[in-house]
XYZ file of C-alpha atoms in Angstrom:
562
model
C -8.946 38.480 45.835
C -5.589 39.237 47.699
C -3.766 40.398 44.623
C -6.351 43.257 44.643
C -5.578 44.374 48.014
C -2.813 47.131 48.793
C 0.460 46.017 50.311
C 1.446 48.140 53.317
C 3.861 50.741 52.554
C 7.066 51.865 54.155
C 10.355 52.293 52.897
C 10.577 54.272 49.412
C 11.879 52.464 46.793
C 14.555 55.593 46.250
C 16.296 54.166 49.442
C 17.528 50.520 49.412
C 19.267 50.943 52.430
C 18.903 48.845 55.584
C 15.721 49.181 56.720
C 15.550 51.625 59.668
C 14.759 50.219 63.009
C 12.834 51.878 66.191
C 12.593 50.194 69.672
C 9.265 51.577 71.771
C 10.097 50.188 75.639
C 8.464 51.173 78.971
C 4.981 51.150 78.106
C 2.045 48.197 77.396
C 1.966 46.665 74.055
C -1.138 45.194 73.265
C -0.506 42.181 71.629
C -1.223 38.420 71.592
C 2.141 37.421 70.955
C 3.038 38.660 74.491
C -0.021 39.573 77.428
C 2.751 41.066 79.137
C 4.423 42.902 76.486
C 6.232 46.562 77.183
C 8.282 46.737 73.969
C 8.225 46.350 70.463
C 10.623 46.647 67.904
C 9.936 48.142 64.278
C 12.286 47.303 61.209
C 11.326 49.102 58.487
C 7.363 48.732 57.681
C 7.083 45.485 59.754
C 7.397 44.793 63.577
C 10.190 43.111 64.395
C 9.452 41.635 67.387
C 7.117 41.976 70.698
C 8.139 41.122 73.880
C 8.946 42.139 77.941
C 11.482 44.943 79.134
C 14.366 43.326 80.370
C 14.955 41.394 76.617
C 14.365 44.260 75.572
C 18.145 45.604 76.526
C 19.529 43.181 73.821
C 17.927 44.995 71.320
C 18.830 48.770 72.731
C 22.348 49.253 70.872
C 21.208 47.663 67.712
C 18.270 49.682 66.552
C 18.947 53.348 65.112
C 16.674 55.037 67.906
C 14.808 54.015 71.044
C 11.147 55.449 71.863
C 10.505 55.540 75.795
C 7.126 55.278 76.068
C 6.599 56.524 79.711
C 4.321 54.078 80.260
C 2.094 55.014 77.062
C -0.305 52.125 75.567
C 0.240 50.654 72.113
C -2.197 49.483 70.086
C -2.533 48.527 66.287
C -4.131 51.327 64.429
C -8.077 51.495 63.800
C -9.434 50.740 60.662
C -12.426 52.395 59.509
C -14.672 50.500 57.869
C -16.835 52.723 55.971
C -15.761 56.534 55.359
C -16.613 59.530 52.991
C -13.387 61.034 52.847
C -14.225 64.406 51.054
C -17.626 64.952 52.595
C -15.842 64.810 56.008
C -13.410 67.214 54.806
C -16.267 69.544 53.991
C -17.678 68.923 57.324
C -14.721 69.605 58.970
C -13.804 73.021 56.850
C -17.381 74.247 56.125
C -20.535 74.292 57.308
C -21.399 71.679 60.031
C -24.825 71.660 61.085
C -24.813 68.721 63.674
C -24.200 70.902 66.991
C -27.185 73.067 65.957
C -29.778 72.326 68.608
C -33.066 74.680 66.958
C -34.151 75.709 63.565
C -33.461 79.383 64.135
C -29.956 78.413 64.886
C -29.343 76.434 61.715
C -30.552 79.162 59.910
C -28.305 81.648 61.710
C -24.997 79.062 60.425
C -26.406 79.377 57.285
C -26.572 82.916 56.886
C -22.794 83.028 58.154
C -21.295 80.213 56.306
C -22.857 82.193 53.344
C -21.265 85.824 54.089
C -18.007 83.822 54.715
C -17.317 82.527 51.700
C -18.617 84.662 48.822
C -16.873 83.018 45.730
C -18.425 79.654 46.558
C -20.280 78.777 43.274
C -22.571 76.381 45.320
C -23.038 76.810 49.539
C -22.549 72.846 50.843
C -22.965 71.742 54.279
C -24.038 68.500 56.217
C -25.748 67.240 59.667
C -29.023 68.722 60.468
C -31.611 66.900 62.005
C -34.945 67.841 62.343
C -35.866 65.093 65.001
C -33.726 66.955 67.421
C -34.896 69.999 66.935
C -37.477 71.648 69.315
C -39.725 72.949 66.098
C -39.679 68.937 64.770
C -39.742 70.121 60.817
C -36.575 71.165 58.442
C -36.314 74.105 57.011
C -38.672 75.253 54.106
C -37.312 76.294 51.143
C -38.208 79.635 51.507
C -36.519 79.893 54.541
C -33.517 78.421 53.014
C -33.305 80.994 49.648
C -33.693 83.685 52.493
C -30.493 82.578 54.341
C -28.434 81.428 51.419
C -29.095 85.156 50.029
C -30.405 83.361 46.736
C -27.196 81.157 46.162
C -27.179 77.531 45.079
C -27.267 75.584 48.653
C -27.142 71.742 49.353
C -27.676 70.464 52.693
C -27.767 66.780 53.582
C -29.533 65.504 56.308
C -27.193 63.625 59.006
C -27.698 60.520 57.330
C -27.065 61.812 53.855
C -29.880 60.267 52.212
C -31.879 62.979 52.117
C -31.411 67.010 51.809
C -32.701 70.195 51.748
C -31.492 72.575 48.800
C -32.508 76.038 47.359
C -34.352 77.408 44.654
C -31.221 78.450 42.963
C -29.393 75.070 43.041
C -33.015 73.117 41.708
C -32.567 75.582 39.007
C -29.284 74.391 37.989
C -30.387 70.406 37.587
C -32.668 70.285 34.446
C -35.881 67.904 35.250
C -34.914 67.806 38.732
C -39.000 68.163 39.607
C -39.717 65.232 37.393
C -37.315 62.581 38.996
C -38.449 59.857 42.081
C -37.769 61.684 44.893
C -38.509 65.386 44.750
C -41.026 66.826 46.769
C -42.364 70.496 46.588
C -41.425 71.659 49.540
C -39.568 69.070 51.476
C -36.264 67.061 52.034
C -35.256 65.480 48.591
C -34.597 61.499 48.423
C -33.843 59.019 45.701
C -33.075 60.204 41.998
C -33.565 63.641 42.819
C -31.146 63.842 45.644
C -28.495 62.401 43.985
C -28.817 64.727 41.291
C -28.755 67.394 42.799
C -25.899 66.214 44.889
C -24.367 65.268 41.523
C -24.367 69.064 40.645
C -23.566 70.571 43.982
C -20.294 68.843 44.043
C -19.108 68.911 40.525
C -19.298 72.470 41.394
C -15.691 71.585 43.365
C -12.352 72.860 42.621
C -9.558 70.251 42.675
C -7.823 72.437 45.269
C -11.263 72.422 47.504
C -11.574 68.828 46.796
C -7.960 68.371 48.092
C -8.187 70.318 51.218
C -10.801 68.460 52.193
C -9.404 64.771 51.378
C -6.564 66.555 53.320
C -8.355 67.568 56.365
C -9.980 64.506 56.723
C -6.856 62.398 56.604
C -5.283 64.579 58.788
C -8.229 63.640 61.225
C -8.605 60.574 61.508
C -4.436 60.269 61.455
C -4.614 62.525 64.760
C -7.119 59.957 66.228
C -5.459 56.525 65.908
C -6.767 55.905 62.549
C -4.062 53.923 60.152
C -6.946 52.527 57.717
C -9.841 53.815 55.922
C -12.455 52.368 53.510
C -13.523 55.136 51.080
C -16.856 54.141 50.234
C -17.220 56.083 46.722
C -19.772 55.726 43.528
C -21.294 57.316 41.031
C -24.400 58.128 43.432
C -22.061 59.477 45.910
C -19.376 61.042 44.190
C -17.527 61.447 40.902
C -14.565 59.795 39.517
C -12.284 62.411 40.016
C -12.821 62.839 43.637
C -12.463 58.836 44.264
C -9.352 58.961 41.847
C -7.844 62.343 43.238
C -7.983 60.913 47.331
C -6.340 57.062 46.355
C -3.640 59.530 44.644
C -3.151 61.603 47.746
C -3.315 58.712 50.043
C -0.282 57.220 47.818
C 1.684 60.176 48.622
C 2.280 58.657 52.247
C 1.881 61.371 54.469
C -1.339 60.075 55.794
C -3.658 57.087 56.531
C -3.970 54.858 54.000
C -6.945 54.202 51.986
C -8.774 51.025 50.305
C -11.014 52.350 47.649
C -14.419 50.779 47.227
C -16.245 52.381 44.092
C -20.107 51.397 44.448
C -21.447 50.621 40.839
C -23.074 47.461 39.341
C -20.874 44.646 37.706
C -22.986 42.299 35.011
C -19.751 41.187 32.865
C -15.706 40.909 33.106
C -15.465 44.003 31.405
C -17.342 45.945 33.713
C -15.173 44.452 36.408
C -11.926 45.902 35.230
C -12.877 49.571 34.624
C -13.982 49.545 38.619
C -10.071 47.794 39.178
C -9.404 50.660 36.821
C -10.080 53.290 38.536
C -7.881 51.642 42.017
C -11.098 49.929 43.695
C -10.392 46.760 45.282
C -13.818 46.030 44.843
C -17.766 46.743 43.480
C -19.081 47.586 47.386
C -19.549 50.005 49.846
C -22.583 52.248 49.279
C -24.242 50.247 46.642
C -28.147 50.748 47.655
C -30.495 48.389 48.136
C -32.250 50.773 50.228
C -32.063 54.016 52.309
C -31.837 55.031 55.836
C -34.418 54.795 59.116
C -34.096 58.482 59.375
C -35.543 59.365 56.034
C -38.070 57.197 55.953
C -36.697 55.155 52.845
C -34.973 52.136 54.664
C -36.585 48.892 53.076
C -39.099 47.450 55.690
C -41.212 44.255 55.698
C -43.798 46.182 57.636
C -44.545 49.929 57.472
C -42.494 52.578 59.434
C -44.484 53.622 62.936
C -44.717 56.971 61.909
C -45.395 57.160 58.071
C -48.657 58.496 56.768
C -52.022 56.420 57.081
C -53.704 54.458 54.581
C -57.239 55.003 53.868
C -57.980 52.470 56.839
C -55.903 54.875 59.134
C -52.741 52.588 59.935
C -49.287 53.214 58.523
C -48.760 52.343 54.653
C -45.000 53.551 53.843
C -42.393 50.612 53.509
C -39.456 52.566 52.204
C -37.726 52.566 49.088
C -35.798 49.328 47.076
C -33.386 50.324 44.971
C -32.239 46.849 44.003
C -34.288 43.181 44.971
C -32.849 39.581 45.450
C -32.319 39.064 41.545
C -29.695 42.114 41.071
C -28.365 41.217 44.163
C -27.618 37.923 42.907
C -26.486 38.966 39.792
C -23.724 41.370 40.786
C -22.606 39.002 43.190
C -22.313 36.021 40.353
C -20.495 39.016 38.318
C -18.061 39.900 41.037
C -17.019 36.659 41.855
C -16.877 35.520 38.096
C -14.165 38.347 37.877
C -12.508 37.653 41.317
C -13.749 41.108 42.726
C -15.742 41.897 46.017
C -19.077 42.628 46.265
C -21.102 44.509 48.391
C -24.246 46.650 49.216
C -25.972 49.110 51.502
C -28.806 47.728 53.048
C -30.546 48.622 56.365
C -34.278 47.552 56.632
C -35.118 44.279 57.449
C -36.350 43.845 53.683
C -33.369 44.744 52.140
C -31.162 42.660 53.822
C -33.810 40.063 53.267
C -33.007 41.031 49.324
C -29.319 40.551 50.008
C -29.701 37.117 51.789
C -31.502 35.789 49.126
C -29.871 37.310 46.209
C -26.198 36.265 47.864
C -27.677 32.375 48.230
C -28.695 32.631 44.608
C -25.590 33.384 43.487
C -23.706 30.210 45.313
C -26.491 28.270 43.659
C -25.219 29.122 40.716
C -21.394 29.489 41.341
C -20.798 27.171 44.345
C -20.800 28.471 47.958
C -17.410 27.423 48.104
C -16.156 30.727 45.781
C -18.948 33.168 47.175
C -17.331 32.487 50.883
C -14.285 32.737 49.812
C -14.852 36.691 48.066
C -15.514 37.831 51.302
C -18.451 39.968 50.059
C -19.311 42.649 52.770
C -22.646 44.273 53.988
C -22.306 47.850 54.882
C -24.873 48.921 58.016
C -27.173 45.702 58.148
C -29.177 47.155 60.907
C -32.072 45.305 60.875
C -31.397 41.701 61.115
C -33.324 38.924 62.200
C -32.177 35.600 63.211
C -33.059 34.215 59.954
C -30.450 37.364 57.784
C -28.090 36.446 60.491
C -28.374 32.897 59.571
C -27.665 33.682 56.453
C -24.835 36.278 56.693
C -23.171 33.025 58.582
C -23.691 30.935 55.684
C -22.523 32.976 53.237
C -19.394 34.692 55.214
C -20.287 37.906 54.330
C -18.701 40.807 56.518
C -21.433 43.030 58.319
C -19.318 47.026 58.260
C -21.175 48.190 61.061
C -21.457 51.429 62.697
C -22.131 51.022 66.630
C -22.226 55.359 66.578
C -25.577 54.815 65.035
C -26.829 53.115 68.258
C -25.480 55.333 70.553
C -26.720 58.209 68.489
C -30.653 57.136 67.500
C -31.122 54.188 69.812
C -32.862 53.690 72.870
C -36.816 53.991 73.750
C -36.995 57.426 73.266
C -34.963 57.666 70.160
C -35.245 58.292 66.277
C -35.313 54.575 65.690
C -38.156 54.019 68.131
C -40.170 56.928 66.616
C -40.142 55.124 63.215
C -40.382 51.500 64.212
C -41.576 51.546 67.384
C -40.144 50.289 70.521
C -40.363 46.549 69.941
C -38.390 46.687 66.169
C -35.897 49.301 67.452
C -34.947 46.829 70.059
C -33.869 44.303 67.609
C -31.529 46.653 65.801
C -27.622 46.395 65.459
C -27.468 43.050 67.158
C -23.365 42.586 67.813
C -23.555 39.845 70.265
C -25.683 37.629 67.656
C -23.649 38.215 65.059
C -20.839 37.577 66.684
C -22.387 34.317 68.522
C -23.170 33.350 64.605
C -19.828 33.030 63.806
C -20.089 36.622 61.364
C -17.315 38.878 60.946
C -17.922 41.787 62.149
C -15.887 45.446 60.778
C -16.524 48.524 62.289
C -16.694 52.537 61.160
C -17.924 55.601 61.278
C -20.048 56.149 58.330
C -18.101 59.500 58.263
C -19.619 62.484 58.103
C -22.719 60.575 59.221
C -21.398 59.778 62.794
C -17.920 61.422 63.146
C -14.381 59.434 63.500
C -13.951 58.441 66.894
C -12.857 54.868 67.214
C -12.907 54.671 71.114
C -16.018 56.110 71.067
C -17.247 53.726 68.629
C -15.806 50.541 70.254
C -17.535 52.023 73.628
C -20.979 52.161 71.792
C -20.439 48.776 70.910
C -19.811 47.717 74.338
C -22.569 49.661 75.904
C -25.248 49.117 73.053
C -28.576 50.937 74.534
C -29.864 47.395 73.732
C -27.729 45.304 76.765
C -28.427 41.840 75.046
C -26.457 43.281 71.652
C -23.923 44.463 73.660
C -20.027 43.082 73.043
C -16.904 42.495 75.201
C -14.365 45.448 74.355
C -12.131 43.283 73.437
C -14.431 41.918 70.602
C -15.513 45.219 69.726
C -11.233 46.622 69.501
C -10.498 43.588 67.141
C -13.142 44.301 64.856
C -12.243 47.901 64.954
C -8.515 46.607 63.672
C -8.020 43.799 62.388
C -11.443 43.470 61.440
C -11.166 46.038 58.810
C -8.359 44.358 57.279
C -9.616 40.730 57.171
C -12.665 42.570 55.604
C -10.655 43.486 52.447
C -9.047 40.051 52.262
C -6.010 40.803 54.176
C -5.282 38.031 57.497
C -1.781 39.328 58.243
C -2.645 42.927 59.562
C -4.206 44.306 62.303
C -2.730 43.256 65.005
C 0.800 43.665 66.530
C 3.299 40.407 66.041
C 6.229 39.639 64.225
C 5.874 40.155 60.634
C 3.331 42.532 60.768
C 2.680 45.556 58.815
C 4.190 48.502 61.428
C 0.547 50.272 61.432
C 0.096 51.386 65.469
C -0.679 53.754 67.563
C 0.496 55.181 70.941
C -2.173 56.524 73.463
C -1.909 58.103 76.776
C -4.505 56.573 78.752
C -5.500 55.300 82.513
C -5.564 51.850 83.551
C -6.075 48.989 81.550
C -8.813 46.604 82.265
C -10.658 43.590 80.048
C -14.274 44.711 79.916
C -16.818 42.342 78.980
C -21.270 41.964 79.442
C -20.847 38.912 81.575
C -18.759 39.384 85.002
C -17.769 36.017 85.176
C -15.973 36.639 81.853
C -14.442 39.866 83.067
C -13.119 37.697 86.370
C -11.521 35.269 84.607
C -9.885 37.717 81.531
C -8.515 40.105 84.548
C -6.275 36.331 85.890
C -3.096 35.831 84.578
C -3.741 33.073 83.950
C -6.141 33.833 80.884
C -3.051 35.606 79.117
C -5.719 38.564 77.866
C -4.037 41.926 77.257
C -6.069 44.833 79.078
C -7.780 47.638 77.399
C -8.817 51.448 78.379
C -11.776 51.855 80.609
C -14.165 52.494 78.544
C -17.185 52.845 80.746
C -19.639 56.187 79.607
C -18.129 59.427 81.893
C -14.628 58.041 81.653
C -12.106 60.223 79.706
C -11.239 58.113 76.432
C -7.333 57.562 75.440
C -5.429 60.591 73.882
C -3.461 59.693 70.791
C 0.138 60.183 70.850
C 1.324 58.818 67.759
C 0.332 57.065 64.602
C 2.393 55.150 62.318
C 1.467 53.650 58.919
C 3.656 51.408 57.274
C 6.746 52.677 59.668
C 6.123 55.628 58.864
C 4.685 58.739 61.257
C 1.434 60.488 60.309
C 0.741 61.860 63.508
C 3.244 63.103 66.164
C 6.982 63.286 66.447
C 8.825 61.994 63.161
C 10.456 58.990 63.657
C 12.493 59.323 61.066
C-alpha cells in the first residue's frame, strides 16, 4: 500500500539547490530521540537532527538561519484523522448554527444569513441540535420557508446525517418524497438526505467551493494541524469538490491532505478509477450505518428513546446500509487491488457487520494480507469486548473522535437519552482498545466537532467514562503519528532524524506527563523514565497557542522561514 501514500513535500523541484537549513534552539523539543531535547535542526523537508543546547553551537554557523524559540514547545504536527474539508469551510464562512442555544434563535441566524447573501442559489448551513435546545424539537418546515423567505435551504443536523430543508429546495430533487428517508414534516435521513444534499451542493461555484477548502486549510494550519484525511464520496460530496481540494492542497501553501473517496470496490477496475481520482484508498465515510443522534446508528437492541411497539417497549434499531457480506466483499476487493478499505460504522451492530465481514475476507484471502492493508474503521463507538477482539485480530485502525465524548457523553447526555445510561457507558472505550493492542487515530469529524487537537487529546484523557480514559501521552501519539501509520506511512509523525519536517511551535505553560494511574504519572515525571513532558491539559487550564506550523519545511502558519 505505501506506493499509494503521498511523499512529504518540501523543496520545489524548480530549485536544486542545497537544501535550506533552519536551527530552532532554546525551547523543548518533544521527541524520543532526545527527553531532554531544546533544538532541532531542519534541512530541507527532513529534520536533521534533535538534540540539547550546548551541541547545538556546532551547528549555529552552518545553517542559513537560527529560530530562538524563547522557550516555545515543539511538537510534530497533528494529523486529523477524519475531516470534511469544504463543509468546514462553509461552516466557517456561512451559516453556523452550533452556538445557537433556542429555536427562536436559530431561526433569527436564518433569517440573517438569508438577507446576507441574496445571490445564493441555495441557503446552506450546519450544527443545530435540537437536544440542546430548550423547545426539544427542530424546526418545522413551515417555520423554515418563513425564514429562508421561500429560498432553497439545507441544514444538517450536527452530526450530518440528518437535515432539515425547505419547501423550495424538496422542489428542486424530483421523487425526493418517494425515497427511504423522507418524512413529511421532519429531519430527512438516508436516500433522501443525501439527495437532497446532492443538489444543495452541486448548487456550488468553484470559487465558493475554493474559499471554503481555503478557509478550512487555513484553520486547521493556524491550529497545529500539518495532516488531514478528507473523508469524501459520492454520498458526501461530488468529484469535483474531492478533486478540486487534493489540487489546492498540492499547491503547498497549506496542510496537506490524504484523500479517502468512500465508494464500493467489487473488481480491479473499480479500484483504479478511486486511485484515479488521487484517493489512497476506498474508506472514510463508507456507511454501514448512521449516527446515535439521528436515531439511525445500527443497534443490536432498540434505541431508549425510539417509538413503542404495540407491546409499549422501544422497537427502532437504526438503519444498515451495508451487512457482514458487503463488508467482506469490498474488503476481499480492496486488498485484491492493494487498496485500503474502510467504513463508517457506529452501533454496536454495525461494527458487529464489519467484524464479521473483515474475518470473512481473511478467510478467503489470508489474514496475513488483510493485516497488512491496514484497513481503518472510522468512529467505532460502540464496541464490545468481543468487536475489540476482533479489531485486534484483524489490525484494523479505529479513526476515532474523543470530541464526541466530551460533547454527548456523560449521564445526562444525548448518548444516555438514546441508549440509556448503562450502553452509553460502554461507548468510545480508548483504554481497551489500546490495552488490545489496536491502533488508535484520532480527528475531528470536522464540521461535526470542530478542529481542535488539544482539545481533542484532552477529551481523550478525561473521557466522561474514567475507565476509557488514556494517558496524554497515548492520546498525542495517536493524534500524530497515529494518523500517519493509519495511511501506511511508519516514518512520520514524530520528530527524529530523517523525518518529514512537519511540526509545530506552541507557546504553552509547563510541561508535565499526565496519565489515569498516579503511579504511572510518578514514575514518567523521573528522569529516569526518559518521557518527554506535555501541556497541562487538565479541564480549566488554558490550552497551548500555536506559533508556527511547518509542512514539509515549509511554513503554513506564522513567520516565513524562508
Amino acid at each position: 500500500m505505501s506506493e499509494h501514500v503521498p511523499e512529504p513535500t518540501g523543496q520545489h523541484p524548480s530549485h536544486p539547490a542545497k537544501p535550506r537549513t533552519v536551527l530552532l534552539r532554546g525551547g523543548e523539543v518533544h521527541s524520543p530521540a532526545d527527553p531532554f531535547a531544546t533544538a532541532m535542526v531542519v534541512e530541507g523537508d527532513r529534520i536533521a537532527w534533535v538534540g540539547e543546547e550546548g551541541a547545538a553551537d556546532s551547528f549555529a554557523d552552518g545553517v542559513d538561519e537560527v529560530v530562538q524559540l524563547d522557550g516555545a514547545l515543539v511538537t510534530p504536527a497533528f494529523t486529523d484523522a477524519h475531516v470534511h474539508t469544504t463543509a468546514t469551510g462553509l461552516a466557517l464562512t456561512g451559516l453556523d448554527l452550533s452556538g445557537a442555544a433556542t429555536l427562536p434563535e436559530a431561526l433569527a441566524r436564518i433569517r440573517a444569513h438569508a438577507h446576507a447573501r441574496p445571490a445564493d442559489r441555495v441557503l446552506l448551513g450546519h450544527g443545530w441540535d435540537a437536544a440542546v435546545w430548550p423547545e426539544g424539537r427542530p424546526p418545522s418546515r413551515a417555520e423554515l420557508d418563513e425564514a429562508a423567505g421561500g429560498r432553497p435551504l439545507y441544514l444538517t443536523r450536527v452530526d450530518v446525517h440528518s437535515a432539515v430543508v425547505t419547501t423550495a429546495l424538496l422542489d428542486l430533487v424530483p421523487g425526493v418524497r418517494e425515497r427511504t428517508g423522507f418524512r413529511a414534516d421532519a429531519p430527512l435521513t438516508g436516500d433522501a438526505h443525501h439527495a437532497v444534499r446532492k443538489a444543495a451542493y452541486a448548487t456550488l461555484t468553484p470559487a465558493q467551493r475554493t474559499e471554503a477548502q481555503t478557509a478550512a486549510l487555513a484553520r486547521a494550519a493556524a491550529l497545529g494541524i500539518g495532516t488531514l484525511h478528507e473523508c469524501a464520496g459520492p454520498d458526501i460530496s461530488g468529484e469535483d469538490d474531492f478533486t478540486g481540494l487534493l489540487a489546492l492542497a498540492r499547491e503547498g501553501t497549506g496542510p496537506r491532505v490524504v484523500g479517502y473517496w468512500a465508494e464500493a470496490v467489487a473488481s480491479a477496475k473499480d479500484a483504479q478509477r478511486i486511485r484515479e481520482l488521487g484517493a489512497i484508498g476506498a474508506a472514510g465515510d463508507l456507511f454501514v450505518d448512521g449516527s446515535l443522534g439521528s436515531h439511525t446508528a445500527h443497534l443490536h437492541a432498540p434505541y431508549a428513546d425510539s417509538p413503542s411497539s404495540a407491546g409499549g417497549t422501544p422497537s427502532h434499531t437504526g438503519v444498515a446500509h451495508l451487512d457482514a457480506e458487503d463488508v467482506a466483499a469490498h474488503v476481499a476487493a480492496c486488498t485484491e487491488a492493494g487498496l485500503q478499505a474502510g467504513f463508517h460504522a457506529i452501533g454496536d451492530a454495525a461494527l458487529t457487520s464489519v467484524v464479521d465481514g473483515v474475518r470473512a475476507a481473511a478467510e478467503r484471502i489470508g489474514l496475513g494480507r488483510i493485516r497488512a492493508a491496514r484497513h481503518r474503521v472510522e468512529h467505532a463507538e460502540m464496541l464490545t469486548e468481543r468487536t475489540i477482539a476482533g479489531f485486534a485480530e484483524l489490525a484494523l485502525t479505529a479513526s476515532v473522535q474523543p470530541a464526541f465524548d466530551a460533547a454527548w457523553g456523560g449521564e445526562d447526555g444525548m448518548y444516555a437519552a438514546r441508549l440509556g445510561a448503562d450502553r452509553a457507558r460502554t461507548l468510545n472505550p480508548y483504554a481497551a482498545l489500546l490495552k488490545a493492542g489496536v491502533p488508535l487515530a484520532l480527528g475531528s469529524d470536522s464540521p461535526v466537532t470542530p478542529l481542535d487537537p488539544w482539545g481533542t487529546v484532552r477529551a481523550a484523557v478525561f473521557h466522561r467514562t474514567r475507565a476509557h480514559g488514556i494517558s496524554a501521552r497515548a492520546a498525542f501519539t495517536a493524534h500524530t503519528r497515529g494518523g500517519w501509520r493509519a495511511v501506511g506511512r511508519d516514518d512520520a509523525g514524530v520528530l527524529v532524524p530523517g523525518a518529514p519536517a512537519d511540526y509545530a511551535v506552541w507557546r504553552t505553560g509547563e510541561l508535565i506527563v499526565q496519565a489515569p494511574d498516579e503511579r504511572v504519572e510518578r514514575w514518567s515525571t523521573d528522569p529516569r523514565s526518559g518521557t518527554p513532558g506535555l501541556p497541562d491539559l487538565t479541564p480549566g487550564n488554558d490550552l497551548p497557542v500555536c506559533l508556527t506550523t511547518v509542512v514539509g519545511g515549509r511554513t503554513v502558519f506564522g513567520p516565513p522561514n524562508e
